[in-house]
Amino acid sequence: MNINLLAGFIFWGTMALVLSELMTLSVSGTQTGLVWLSYALWGIAGAMVMRAGFVALRERRTKRSGVTGHEM
């Protein structure tokens, strides 16, 4: 798992949410877009964490069973 990419998604998701709260102009479309952007970035980061967990679990099971990668 690429930790830098994960940290970037979390950081920019938080930044988008903060920007949506700090906007002084009443532009509801932009604010709504930034909120959805933050949720999408957090969702991508969560999917990356879940994928890394599944890969680690598969590697552990492969090691335990003695099956090589090409036999799976």
Coordinates of C-alpha atoms in Angstrom, one line a residue:
M1 CA 0.0 0.0 0.0
N2 CA 1.3 3.4 -0.9
I3 CA 1.3 5.3 2.4
N4 CA 2.0 8.7 0.7
L5 CA -1.0 8.3 -1.5
L6 CA -3.2 7.3 1.5
A7 CA -1.9 10.3 3.5
G8 CA -2.6 12.6 0.5
F9 CA -6.2 11.4 0.2
I10 CA -6.8 11.9 3.9
F11 CA -5.1 15.3 3.9
W12 CA -6.9 16.7 0.9
G13 CA -10.2 15.2 2.1
T14 CA -9.8 17.2 5.3
M15 CA -8.7 20.3 3.4
A16 CA -11.7 20.2 1.2
L17 CA -14.0 19.9 4.2
V18 CA -12.3 22.8 5.9
L19 CA -12.5 24.9 2.8
S20 CA -16.2 24.2 2.5
E21 CA -16.7 25.5 6.1
L22 CA -14.5 28.6 5.7
M23 CA -16.0 29.9 2.5
T24 CA -17.2 33.4 3.1
L25 CA -19.3 33.7 -0.1
S26 CA -22.6 31.9 -0.1
V27 CA -22.0 29.5 -3.0
S28 CA -23.9 26.5 -2.0
G29 CA -23.0 24.5 -5.1
T30 CA -19.3 25.0 -4.5
Q31 CA -19.6 24.1 -0.8
T32 CA -21.7 21.0 -1.6
G33 CA -19.1 20.0 -4.2
L34 CA -16.2 20.3 -1.7
V35 CA -18.1 18.3 0.9
W36 CA -18.7 15.5 -1.6
L37 CA -15.1 15.7 -2.7
S38 CA -13.9 15.3 0.9
Y39 CA -16.2 12.3 1.3
A40 CA -14.9 10.7 -2.0
L41 CA -11.3 11.2 -1.0
W42 CA -11.9 9.6 2.4
G43 CA -13.8 6.8 0.8
I44 CA -10.8 6.1 -1.5
A45 CA -8.5 6.2 1.4
G46 CA -10.7 3.7 3.3
A47 CA -10.8 1.4 0.2
M48 CA -7.0 1.5 0.1
V49 CA -6.8 0.5 3.8
M50 CA -9.3 -2.4 3.2
R51 CA -7.4 -3.5 0.1
A52 CA -4.1 -3.6 2.0
G53 CA -5.8 -5.6 4.7
F54 CA -7.2 -8.1 2.2
V55 CA -3.7 -8.5 0.5
A56 CA -2.1 -9.0 3.9
L57 CA -4.7 -11.6 4.8
R58 CA -4.2 -13.4 1.5
E59 CA -0.4 -13.4 1.9
R60 CA -0.8 -14.9 5.4
R61 CA -3.1 -17.6 4.2
T62 CA -0.8 -18.4 1.3
K63 CA 2.2 -18.7 3.6
R64 CA 0.3 -20.9 6.0
S65 CA -1.0 -23.2 3.3
G66 CA 2.3 -23.4 1.4
V67 CA 0.6 -22.5 -1.9
T68 CA 2.6 -20.4 -4.3
G69 CA 1.2 -17.3 -6.0
H70 CA 0.8 -18.9 -9.4
E71 CA -1.2 -21.8 -8.0
M72 CA -4.0 -19.6 -6.5

